[in-house]
Every structure is written in structure tokens, then in C-alpha cells.
mmCIF file of C-alpha atoms and ligand atoms in Angstrom:
data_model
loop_
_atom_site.group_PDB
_atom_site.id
_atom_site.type_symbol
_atom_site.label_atom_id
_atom_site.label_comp_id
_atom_site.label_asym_id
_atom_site.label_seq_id
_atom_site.Cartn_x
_atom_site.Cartn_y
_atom_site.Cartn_z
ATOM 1 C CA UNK A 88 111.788 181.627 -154.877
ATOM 2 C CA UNK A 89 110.672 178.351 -153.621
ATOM 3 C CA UNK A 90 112.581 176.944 -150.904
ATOM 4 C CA UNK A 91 111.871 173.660 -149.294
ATOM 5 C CA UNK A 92 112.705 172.467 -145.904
ATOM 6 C CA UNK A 93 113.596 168.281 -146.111
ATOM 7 C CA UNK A 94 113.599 165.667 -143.852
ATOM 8 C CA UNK A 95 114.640 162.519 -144.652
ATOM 9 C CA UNK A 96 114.258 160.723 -141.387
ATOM 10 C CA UNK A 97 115.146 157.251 -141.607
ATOM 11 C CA UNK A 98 115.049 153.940 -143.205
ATOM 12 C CA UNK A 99 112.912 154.028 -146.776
ATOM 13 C CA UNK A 100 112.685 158.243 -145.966
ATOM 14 C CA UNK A 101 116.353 158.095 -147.160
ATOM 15 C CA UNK A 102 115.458 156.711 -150.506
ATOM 16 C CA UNK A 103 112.048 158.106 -151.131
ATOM 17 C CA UNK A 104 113.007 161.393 -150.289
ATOM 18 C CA UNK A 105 115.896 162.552 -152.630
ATOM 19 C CA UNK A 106 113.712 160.960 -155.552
ATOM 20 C CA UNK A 107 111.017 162.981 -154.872
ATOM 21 C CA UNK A 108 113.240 165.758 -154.604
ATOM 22 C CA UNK A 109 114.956 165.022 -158.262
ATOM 23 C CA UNK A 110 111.399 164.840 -159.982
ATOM 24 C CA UNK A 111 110.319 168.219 -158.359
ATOM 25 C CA UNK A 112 113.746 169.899 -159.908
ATOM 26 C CA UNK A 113 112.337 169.283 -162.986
ATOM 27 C CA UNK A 114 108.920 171.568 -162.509
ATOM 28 C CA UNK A 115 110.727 174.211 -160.000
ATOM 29 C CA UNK A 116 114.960 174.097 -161.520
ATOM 30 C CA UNK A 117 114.589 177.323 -159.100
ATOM 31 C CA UNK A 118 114.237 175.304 -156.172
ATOM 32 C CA UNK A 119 116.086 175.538 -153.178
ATOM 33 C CA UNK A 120 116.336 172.565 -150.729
ATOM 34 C CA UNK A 121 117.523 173.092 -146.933
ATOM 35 C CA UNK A 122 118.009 169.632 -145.537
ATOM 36 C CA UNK A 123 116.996 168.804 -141.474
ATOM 37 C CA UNK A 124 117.337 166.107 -139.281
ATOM 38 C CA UNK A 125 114.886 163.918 -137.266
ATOM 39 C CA UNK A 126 114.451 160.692 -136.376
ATOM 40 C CA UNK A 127 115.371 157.744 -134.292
ATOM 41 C CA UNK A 128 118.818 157.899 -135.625
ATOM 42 C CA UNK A 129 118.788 161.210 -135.192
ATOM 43 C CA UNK A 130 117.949 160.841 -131.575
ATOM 44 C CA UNK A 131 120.560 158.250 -130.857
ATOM 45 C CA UNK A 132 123.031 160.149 -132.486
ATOM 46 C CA UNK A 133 122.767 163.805 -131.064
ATOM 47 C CA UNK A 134 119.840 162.459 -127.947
ATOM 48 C CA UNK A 135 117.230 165.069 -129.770
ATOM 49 C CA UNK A 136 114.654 163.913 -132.296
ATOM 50 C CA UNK A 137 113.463 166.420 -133.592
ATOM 51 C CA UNK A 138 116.432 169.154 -132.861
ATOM 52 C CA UNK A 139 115.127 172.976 -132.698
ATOM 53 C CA UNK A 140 117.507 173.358 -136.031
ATOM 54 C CA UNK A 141 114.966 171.526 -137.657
ATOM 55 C CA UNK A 142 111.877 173.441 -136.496
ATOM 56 C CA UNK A 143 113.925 176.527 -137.036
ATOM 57 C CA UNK A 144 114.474 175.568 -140.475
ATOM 58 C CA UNK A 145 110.764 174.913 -141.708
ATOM 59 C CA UNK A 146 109.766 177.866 -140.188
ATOM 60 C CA UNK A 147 112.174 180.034 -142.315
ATOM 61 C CA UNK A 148 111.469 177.593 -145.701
ATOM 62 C CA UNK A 149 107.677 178.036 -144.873
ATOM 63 C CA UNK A 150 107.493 174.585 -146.745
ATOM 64 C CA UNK A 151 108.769 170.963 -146.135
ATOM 65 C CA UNK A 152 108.919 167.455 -147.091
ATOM 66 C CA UNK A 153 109.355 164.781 -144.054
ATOM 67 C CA UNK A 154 110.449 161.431 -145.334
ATOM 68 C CA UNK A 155 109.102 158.663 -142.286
ATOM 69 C CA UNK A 156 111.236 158.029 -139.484
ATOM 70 C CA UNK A 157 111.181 154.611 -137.435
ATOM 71 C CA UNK A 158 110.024 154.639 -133.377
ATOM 72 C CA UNK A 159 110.580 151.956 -130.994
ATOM 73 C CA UNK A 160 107.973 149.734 -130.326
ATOM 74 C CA UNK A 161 108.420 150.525 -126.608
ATOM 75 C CA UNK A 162 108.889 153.569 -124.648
ATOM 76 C CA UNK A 163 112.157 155.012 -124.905
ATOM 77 C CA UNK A 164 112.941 157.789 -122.068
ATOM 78 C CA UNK A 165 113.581 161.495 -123.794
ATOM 79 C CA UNK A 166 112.497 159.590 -126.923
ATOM 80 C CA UNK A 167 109.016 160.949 -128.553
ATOM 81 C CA UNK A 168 107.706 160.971 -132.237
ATOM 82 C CA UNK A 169 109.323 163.868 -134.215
ATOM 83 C CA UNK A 170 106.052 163.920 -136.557
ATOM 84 C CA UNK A 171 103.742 164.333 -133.963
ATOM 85 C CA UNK A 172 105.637 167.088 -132.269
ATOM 86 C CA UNK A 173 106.120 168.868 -135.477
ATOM 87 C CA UNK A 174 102.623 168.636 -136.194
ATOM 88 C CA UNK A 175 101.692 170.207 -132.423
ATOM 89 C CA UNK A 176 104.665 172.771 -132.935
ATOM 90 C CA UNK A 177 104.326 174.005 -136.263
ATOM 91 C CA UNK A 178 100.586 174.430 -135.463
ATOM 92 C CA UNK A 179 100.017 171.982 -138.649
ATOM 93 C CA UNK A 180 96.553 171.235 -137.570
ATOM 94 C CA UNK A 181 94.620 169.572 -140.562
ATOM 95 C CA UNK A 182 96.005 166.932 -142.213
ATOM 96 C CA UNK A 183 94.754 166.436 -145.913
ATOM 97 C CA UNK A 184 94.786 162.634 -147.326
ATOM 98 C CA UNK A 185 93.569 162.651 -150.865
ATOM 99 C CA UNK A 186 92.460 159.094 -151.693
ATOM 100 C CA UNK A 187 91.724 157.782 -155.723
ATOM 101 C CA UNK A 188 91.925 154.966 -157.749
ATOM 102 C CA UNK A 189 95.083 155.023 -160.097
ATOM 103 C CA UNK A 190 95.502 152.669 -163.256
ATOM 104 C CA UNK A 191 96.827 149.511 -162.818
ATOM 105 C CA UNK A 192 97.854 149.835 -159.049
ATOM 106 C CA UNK A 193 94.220 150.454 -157.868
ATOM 107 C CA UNK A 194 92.097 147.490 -156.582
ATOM 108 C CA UNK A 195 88.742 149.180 -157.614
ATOM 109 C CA UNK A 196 88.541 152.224 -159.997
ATOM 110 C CA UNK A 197 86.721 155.593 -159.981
ATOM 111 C CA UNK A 198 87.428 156.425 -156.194
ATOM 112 C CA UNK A 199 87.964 159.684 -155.496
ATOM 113 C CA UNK A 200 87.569 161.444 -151.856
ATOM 114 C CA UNK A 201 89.441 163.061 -149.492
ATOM 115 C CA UNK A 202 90.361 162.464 -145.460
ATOM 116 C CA UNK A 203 90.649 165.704 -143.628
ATOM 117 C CA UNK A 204 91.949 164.824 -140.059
ATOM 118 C CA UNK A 205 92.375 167.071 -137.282
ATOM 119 C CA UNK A 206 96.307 166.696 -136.831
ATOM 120 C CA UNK A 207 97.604 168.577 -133.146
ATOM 121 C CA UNK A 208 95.304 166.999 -130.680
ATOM 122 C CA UNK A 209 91.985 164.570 -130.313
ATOM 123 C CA UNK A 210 93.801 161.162 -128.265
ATOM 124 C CA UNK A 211 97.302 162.190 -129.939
ATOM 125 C CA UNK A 212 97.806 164.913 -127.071
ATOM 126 C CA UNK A 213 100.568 163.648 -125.899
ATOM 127 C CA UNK A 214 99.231 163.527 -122.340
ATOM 128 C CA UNK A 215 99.758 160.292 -121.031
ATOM 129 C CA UNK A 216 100.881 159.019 -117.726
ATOM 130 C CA UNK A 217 100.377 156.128 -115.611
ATOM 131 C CA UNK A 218 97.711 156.338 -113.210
ATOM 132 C CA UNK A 219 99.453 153.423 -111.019
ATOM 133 C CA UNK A 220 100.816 150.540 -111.570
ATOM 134 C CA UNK A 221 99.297 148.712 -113.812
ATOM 135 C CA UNK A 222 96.662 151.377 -115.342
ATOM 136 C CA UNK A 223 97.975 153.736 -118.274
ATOM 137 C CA UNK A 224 95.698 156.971 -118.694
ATOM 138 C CA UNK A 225 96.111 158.580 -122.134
ATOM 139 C CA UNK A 226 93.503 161.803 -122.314
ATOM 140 C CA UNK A 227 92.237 163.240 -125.603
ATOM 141 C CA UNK A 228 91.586 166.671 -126.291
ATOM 142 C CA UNK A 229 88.994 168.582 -128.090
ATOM 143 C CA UNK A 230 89.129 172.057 -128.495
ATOM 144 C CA UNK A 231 86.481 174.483 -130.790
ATOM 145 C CA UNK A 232 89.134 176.450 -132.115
ATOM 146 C CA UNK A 233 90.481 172.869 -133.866
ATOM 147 C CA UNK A 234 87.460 172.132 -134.846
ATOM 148 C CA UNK A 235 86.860 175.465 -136.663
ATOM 149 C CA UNK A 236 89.984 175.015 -137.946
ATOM 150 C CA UNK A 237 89.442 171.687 -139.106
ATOM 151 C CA UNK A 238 85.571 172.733 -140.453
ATOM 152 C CA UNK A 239 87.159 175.987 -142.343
ATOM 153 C CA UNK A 240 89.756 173.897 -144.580
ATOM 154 C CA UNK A 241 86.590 171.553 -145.068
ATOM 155 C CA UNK A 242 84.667 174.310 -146.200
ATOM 156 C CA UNK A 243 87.661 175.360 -148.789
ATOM 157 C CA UNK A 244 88.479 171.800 -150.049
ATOM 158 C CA UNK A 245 84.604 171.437 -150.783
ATOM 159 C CA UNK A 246 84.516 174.574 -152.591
ATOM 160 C CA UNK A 247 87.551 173.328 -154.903
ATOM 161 C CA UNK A 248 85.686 169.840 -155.150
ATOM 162 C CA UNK A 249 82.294 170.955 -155.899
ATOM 163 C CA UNK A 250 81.670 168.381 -153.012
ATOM 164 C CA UNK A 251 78.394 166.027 -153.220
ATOM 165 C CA UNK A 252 78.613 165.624 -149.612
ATOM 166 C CA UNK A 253 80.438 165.870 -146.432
ATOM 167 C CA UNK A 254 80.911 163.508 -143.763
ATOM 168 C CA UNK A 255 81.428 164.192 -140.120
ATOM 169 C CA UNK A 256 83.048 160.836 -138.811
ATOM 170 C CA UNK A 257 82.978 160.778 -134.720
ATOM 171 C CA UNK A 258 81.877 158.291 -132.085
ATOM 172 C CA UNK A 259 79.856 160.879 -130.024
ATOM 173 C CA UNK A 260 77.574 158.065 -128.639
ATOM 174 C CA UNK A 261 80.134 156.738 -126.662
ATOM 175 C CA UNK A 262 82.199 160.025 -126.114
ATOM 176 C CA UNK A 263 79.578 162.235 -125.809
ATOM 177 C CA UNK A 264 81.685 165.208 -124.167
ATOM 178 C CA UNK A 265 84.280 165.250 -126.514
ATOM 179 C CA UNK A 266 83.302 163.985 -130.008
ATOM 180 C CA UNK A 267 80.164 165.671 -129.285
ATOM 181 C CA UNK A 268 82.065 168.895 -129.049
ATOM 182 C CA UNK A 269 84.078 167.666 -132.525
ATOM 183 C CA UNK A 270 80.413 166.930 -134.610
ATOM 184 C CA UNK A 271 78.695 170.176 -133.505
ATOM 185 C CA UNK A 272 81.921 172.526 -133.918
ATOM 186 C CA UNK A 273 82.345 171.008 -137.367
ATOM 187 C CA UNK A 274 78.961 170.728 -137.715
ATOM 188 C CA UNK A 275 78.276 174.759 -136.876
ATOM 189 C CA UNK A 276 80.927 176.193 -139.025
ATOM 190 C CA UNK A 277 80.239 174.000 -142.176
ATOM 191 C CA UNK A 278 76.389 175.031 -141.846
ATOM 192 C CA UNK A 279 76.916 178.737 -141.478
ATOM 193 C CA UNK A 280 79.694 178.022 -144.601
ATOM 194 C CA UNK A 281 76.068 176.890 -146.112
ATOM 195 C CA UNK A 282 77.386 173.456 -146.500
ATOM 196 C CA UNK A 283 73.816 172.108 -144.812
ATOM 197 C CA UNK A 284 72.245 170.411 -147.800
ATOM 198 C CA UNK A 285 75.507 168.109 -148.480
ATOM 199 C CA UNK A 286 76.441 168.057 -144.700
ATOM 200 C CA UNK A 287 76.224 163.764 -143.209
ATOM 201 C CA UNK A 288 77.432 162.104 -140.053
ATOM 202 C CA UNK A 289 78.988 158.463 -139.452
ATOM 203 C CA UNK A 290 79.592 156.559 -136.316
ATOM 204 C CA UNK A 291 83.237 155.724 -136.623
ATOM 205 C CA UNK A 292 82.959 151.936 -137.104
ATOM 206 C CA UNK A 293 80.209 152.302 -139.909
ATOM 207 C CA UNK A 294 82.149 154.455 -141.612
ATOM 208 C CA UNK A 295 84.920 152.045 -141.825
ATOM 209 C CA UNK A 296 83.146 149.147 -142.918
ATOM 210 C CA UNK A 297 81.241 151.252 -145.794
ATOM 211 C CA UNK A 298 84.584 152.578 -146.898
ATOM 212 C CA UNK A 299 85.667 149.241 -147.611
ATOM 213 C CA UNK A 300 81.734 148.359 -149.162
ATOM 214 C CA UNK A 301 81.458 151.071 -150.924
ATOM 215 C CA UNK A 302 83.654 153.905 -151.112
ATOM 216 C CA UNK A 303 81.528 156.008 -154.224
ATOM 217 C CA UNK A 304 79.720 156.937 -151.144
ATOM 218 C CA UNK A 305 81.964 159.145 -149.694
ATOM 219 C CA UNK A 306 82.867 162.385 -151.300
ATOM 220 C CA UNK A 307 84.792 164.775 -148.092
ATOM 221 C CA UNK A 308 84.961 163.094 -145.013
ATOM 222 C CA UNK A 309 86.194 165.301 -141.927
ATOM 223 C CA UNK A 310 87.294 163.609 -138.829
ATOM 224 C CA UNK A 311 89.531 163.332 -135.437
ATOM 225 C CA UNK A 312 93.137 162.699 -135.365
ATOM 226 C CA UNK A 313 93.293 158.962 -134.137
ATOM 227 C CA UNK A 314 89.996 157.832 -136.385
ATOM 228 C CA UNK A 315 91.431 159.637 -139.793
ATOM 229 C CA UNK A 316 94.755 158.063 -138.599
ATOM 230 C CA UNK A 317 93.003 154.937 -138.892
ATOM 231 C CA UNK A 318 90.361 155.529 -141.807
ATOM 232 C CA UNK A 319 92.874 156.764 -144.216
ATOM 233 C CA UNK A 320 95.187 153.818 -143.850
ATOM 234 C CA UNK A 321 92.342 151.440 -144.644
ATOM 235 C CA UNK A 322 91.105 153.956 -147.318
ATOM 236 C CA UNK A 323 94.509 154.076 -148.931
ATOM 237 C CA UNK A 324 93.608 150.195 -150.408
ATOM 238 C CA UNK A 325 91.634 151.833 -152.770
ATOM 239 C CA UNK A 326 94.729 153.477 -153.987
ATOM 240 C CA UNK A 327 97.029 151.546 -154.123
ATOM 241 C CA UNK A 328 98.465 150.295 -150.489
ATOM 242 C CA UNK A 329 100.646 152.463 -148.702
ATOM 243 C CA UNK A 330 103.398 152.783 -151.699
ATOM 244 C CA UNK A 331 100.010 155.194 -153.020
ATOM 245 C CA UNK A 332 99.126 156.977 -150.296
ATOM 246 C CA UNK A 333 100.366 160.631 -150.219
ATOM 247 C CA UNK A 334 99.675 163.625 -147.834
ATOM 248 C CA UNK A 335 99.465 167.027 -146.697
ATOM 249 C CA UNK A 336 100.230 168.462 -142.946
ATOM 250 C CA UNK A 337 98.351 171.852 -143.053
ATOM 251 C CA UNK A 338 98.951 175.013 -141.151
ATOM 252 C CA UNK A 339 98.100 178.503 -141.548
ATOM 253 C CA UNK A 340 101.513 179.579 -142.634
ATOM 254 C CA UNK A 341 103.505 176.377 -143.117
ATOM 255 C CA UNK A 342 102.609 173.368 -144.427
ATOM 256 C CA UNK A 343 104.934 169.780 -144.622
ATOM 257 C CA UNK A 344 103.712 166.809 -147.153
ATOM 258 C CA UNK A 345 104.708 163.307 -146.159
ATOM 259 C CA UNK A 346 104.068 160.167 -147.351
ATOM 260 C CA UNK A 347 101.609 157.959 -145.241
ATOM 261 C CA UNK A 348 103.999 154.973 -144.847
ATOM 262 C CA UNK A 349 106.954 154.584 -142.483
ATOM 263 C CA UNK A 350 110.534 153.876 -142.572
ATOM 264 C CA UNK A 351 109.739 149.965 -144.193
ATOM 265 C CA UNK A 352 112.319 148.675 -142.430
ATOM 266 C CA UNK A 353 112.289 145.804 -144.316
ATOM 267 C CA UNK A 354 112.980 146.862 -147.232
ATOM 268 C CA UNK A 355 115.237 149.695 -146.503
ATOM 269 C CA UNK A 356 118.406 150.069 -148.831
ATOM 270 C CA UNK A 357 117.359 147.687 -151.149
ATOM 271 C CA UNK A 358 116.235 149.680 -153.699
ATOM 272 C CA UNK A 359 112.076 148.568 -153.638
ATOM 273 C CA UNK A 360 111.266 151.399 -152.412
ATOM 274 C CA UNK A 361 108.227 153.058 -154.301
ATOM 275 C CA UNK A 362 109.152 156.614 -154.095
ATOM 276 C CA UNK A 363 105.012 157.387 -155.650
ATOM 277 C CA UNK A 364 103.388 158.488 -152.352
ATOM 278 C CA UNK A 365 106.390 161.382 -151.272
ATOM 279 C CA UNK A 366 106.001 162.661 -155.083
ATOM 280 C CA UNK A 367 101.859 162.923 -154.711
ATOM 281 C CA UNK A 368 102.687 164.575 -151.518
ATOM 282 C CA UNK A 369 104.774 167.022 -153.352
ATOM 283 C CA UNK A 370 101.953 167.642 -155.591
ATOM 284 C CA UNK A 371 99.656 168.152 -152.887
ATOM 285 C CA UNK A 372 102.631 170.948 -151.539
ATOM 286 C CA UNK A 373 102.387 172.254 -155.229
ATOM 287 C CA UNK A 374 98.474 172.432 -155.271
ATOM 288 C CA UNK A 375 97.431 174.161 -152.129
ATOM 289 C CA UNK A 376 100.079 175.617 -150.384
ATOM 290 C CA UNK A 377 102.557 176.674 -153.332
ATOM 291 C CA UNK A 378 99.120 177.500 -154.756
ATOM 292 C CA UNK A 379 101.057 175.985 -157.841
ATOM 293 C CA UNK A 380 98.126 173.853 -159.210
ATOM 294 C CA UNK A 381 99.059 174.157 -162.752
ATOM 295 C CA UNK A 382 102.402 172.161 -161.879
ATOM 296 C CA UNK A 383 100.663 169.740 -159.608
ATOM 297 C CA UNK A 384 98.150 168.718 -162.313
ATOM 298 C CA UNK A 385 101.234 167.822 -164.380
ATOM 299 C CA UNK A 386 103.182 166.130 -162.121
ATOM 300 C CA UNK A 387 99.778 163.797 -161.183
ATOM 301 C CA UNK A 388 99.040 163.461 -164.720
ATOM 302 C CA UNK A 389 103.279 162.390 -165.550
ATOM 303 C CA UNK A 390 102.120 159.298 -162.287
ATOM 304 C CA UNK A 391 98.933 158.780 -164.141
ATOM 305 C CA UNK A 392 100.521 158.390 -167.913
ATOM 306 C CA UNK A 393 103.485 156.536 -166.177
ATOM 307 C CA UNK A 394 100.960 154.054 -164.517
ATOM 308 C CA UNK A 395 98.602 153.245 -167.746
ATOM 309 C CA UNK A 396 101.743 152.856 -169.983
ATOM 310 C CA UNK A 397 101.723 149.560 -167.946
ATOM 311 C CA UNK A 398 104.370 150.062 -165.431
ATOM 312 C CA UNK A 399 104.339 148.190 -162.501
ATOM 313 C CA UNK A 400 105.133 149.937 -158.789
ATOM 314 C CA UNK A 401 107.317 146.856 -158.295
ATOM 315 C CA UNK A 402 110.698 146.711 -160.406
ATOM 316 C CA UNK A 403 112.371 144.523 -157.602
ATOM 317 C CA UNK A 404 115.868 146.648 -156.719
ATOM 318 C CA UNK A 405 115.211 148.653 -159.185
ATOM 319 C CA UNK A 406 112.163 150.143 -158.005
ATOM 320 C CA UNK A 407 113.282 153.542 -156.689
ATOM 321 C CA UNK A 408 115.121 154.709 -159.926
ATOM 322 C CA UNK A 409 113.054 153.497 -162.448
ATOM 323 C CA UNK A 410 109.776 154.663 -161.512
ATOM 324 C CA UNK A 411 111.648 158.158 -160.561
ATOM 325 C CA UNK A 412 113.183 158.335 -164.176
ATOM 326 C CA UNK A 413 109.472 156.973 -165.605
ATOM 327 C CA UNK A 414 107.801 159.948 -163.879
ATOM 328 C CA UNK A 415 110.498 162.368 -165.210
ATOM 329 C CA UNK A 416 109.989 160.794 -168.736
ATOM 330 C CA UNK A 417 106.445 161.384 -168.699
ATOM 331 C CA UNK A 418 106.874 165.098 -167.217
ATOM 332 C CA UNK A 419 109.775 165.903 -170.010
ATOM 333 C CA UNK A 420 106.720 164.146 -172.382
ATOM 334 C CA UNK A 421 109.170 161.429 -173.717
HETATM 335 P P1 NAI B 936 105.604 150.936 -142.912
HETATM 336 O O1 NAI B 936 104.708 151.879 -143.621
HETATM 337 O O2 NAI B 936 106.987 151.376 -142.698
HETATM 338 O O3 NAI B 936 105.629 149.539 -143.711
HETATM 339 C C1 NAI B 936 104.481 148.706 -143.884
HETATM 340 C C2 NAI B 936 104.697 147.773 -145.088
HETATM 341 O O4 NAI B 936 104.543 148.510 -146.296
HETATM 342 C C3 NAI B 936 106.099 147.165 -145.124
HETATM 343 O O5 NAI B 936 106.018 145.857 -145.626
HETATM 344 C C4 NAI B 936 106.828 148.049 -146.118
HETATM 345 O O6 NAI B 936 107.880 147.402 -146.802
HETATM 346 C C5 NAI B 936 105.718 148.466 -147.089
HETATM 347 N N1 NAI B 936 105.958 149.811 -147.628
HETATM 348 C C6 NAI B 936 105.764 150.988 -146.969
HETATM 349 N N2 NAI B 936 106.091 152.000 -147.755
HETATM 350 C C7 NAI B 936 106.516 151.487 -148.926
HETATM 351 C C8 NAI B 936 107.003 152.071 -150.151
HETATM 352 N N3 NAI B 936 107.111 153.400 -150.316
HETATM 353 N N4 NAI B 936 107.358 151.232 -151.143
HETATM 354 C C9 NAI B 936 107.234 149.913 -151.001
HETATM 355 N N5 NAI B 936 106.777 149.302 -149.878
HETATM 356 C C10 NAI B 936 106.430 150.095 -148.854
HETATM 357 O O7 NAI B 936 104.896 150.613 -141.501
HETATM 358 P P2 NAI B 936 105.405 149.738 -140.263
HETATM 359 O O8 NAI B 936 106.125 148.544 -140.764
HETATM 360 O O9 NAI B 936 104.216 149.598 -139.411
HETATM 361 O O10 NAI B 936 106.426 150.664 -139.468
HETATM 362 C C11 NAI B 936 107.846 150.655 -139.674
HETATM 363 C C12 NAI B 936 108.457 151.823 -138.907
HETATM 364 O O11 NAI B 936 107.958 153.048 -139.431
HETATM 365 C C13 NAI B 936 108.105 151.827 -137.415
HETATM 366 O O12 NAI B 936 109.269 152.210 -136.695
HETATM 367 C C14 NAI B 936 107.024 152.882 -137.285
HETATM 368 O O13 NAI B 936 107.022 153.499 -136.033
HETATM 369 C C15 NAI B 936 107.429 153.847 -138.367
HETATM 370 N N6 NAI B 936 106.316 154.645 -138.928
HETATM 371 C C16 NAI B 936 106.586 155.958 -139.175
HETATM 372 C C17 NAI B 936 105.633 156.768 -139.754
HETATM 373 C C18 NAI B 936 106.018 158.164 -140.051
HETATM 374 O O14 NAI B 936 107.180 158.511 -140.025
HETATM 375 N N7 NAI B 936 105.087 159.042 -140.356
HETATM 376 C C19 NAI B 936 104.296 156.264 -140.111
HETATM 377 C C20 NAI B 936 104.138 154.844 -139.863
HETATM 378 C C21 NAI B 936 105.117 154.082 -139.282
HETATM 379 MG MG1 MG B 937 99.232 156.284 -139.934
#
């Protein structure tokens, strides 16, 4: 029995979300779907964002899909990001974001790598306060047992790659204290894992300006929560854009896929929506927590056939409908 906890959220989540949804039917009829609330509609409605329902509710399912949900661009009293809290609650501490080049959408072709990010802490804490007037003080935390947690799903994903190498992305020669901690935690583990003959390091800001040189260079890269934030957002170009750009929140016992992009307000209800990047993330549900892999290879290879029989990721209004009937086409094999 496969049951699936889902979160629509708001704006383009709305959309996205039940598409993904009706293509997944089609590999699991068995399915069952428990729908949650969270979001900033959410939050005006009942004053929770992310009510303990909802955390109740993907604890039980063991398994979710979180559409995007929209946050003011200033602080909002009682009002914090339902992702990030979900990700700190659910101890979903690695966050897998599988970059490649797909036909036709992809700016360059034949890149392949992965972005594992630590996903409960690093400068994402949550701890901020002002100091005084006038000074803000956000702190970022570092612990080993992240790290190890972070290094161990490294280790796995490298196994299931065959990796040529491993990067440790950090900024320990500025922050020596706590990305230093980060590079030699990772660092340890992934050695005594005998990963020392692929294992390299990156400042930060080099890595992002040879992802966007030359991203064949980069095989696994493992990295802190703000900088894989960051990194995989730029990486995504090679994808696709955002519309591309699928991924995995990771825990121990529960894991929730959600699409990289937000709520697009700007698009919202108009039917543009490209509802691509919540169905990889389904596949990336399918692949290593569903340990489904067989089903996840078709449902990337349905996108991939879909993709070089020429269609766009663009039908104007009719973008939500028609590429979720073109991916169910190429799953039924029609
Ligand atoms: P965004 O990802 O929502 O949109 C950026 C641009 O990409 C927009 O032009 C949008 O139309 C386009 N886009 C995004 N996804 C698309 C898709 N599936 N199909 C077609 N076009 C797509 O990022 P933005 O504009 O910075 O943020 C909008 C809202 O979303 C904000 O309230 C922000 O806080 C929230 N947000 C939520 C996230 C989450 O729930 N995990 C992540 C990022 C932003
Ligand atoms: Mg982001």
C-alpha cells in the first residue's frame, strides 16, 4: 500500500500538484492520497502555517509531496516558512537535487550530477533576532551528527552512481569554526566509506562560477544548506530553468519531494504552469524512498520520450494539461 501525504500549498502548487498526482495514478492505481494544508493562505485562513494536522499526517503516510507555498517578502508576526519547519520537524535532513540535461529544454547537453544539501540547519536555523536597533544577528549551525548524516547519504548516492568524484563545497577560509567542522565531518565519514581517491573540495564561489564553465566537472557535490540552496538554483540552468528542477527532502523514515520553484505568482491560474519538476520529484520519491526504481526509470524515460518527440514545456494556457496528458501518453506507450 502506498499512501502519500500532499500538500498543495499555494499559487502554481495548486496546479502542479494534482497533475503530478494524476500521472503517478497511472504507475501506482493502488495509491492512496491524504491531502494537508500549509501555506500563506493557510496561515491567514486558520493563523497556523503549517498546522500539526499536517505534520501528523506525513508522519502516518511516511511519504509526501509539497507543492510551493508563497511567503511575504517581509516579516509577518506568528508567520514562518512551512518548508523549512517541516524540514527541521520531520528530521528531513539531506536534501537531494538531481541536476541533467534533458532534450530540447536543456541549454547544454550531457550534464548529469547531483546536489546533496544539508536541509535542518547550517544559516537556515531559524535563530535570528535583532541584536539592537539597527543590527540583525542570524546564527548558523553546524553540528557532526548532520554532517554524518549528510556524508552517509553521500556515501549511498555514490555507490548507486559509480561516482567519478565528490565535491565538498564550503567556505571554511572565512568560517573556519563552522564550515571547517562541515569539510572535515564530511570529509571523515566519506574517507572511512573509502571514498578518498574520488573525494575534492571547492571554495563556495569557485564552485559556482565552474558550475556555470563547466559543469562535466562535477559528478556528487555535497554541501551546506544556504550554499546548495544557492548552487542548485544556478545549477538547475543546465536543466532546464526552474520548470526542470525536481527534488527530494530526505529523512531516515520519511521523505517529501518538492519541486524547486515557488508559488509563480505570476502565472498562477493561468494554466502555464509546467507541472515537469513535481513529476521528477515524484520519481525521485519512487527511486529511493519507495525503493520503486523500476517505476521511476519509466516515468523519467515517459519526460524524456515526451521531450525528444519535440514538445515544448511552453503550450501557453495549455501548458499544465497537455504536457500532463503527453507524459501519460508516453507512460501508456501511445
Ligand atoms: P518562483 O519559483 O515562484 O518563480 C520564479 C519564476 O519562474 C517566475 O517567473 C515563475 O513564473 C517561473 N516558474 C516557476 N515555476 C514554474 C513552473 N513550474 N512552470 C512555469 N514557470 C515557472 O520564485 P519567486 O518568484 O522568487 O517566488 C514566488 C513565491 O514563491 C514567493 O512568495 C516565495 O517566497 C515563494 N517560494 C516558495 C518556495 C517553496 O515553496 N519551496 C521556493 C521558492 C520561492
Ligand atoms: Mg531555493
Amino acid at each position: 500500500m502506498y499512501r502519500l501525504c500532499v500538500i498543495e500549498g499555494d499559487g502554481i502548487g495548486r496546479e502542479v500538484v494534482p497533475a503530478a498526482i494524476e500521472v503517478l495514478r497511472q504507475l501506482l492505481p493502488q495509491l492512496q492520497v491524504v491531502p494537508a494544508r500549509a501555506g500563506w493562505d493557510c496561515f491567514r485562513e486558520t493563523g497556523e502555517a503549517l498546522p500539526q494536522a499536517t505534520l501528523q499526517s506525513l508522519r502516518d503516510c511516511g511519504a509526501g509531496l509539497f507543492g510551493a507555498v508563497s511567503s511575504p517578502a517581509r516579516r509577518v508576526d506568528g508567520y514562518r516558512s512551512p518548508i523549512v519547519q517541516l524540514r527541521q520537524q520531520l528530521q528531513l535532513s539531506v536534501n537531494l537535487r538531481p541536476v541533467r540535461s534533458w532534450p530540447k529544454v536543456s541549454s547544454r547537453q550531457g550534464v548529469d550530477l547531483v546536489i546533496l544539501r544539508e536541509n535542518s540547519e547550517g544559516l537556515y536555523s531559524g535563530r535570528e533576532h535583532l541584536e539592537a536597533p539597527g543590527v540583525a544577528i542570524a546564527e548558523r549551525v553546524v553540528s557532526v551528527a548532520a554532517c554524518q548524516r549528510l556524508a552517509r547519504r553521500a556515501s549511498q548516492i555514490a555507490s548507486q552512481r559509480k561516482a567519478r568524484r565528490i565535491t565538498l563545497v564550503h567556505k571554511a577560509n572565512v568560517l573556519p569554526l563552522s564550515c571547517g567542522l562541515f569539510r572535515d565531518s564530511c570529509r571523515d565519514l566519506l574517507m572511512g566509506e573509502g571514498w578518498g581517491d574520488v573525494l575534492d573540495e571547492r571554495l563556495v564561489d569557485l564552485a559556482a562560477l565552474q558550475l556555470v564553465e563547466r559543469p562535466d566537472d562535477f559528478d556528487l557535490i555535497v554541501t551546506t544548506n544556504l550554499f546548495g540552496d544557492i548552487l542548485s538554483d544556478l545549477a538547475c540552468h543546465w536543466s532546464g530553468g526552474l520548470a526542470m528542477a525536481p527534488s527530494l527532502n530526505w529523512g531516515d523514515d520519511i521523505a517529501l519531494a518538492e519541486p524547486v520553484h515557488g508559488s509563480a505568482p505570476d502565472i498562477a491560474g493561468s494554466g502555464r504552469a509546467n507541472p515537469l519538476a513535481s513529476i521528477l520529484s515524484l520519481a525521485l520519491l519512487l527511486r529511493y524512498h519507495w525503493q520503486r526504481g523500476d517505476l521511476a526509470d519509466r516515468l523519467e524515460e515517459a519526460v524524456q520520450h515526451l521531450l525528444e518527440s519535440g514538445a515544448p514545456t511552453d503550450f501557453g494556457v495549455d501548458t499544465t494539461r497537455r504536457i500532463t496528458d503527453g507524459v501519460i501518453e508516453a507512460l501508456n506507450g501511445a
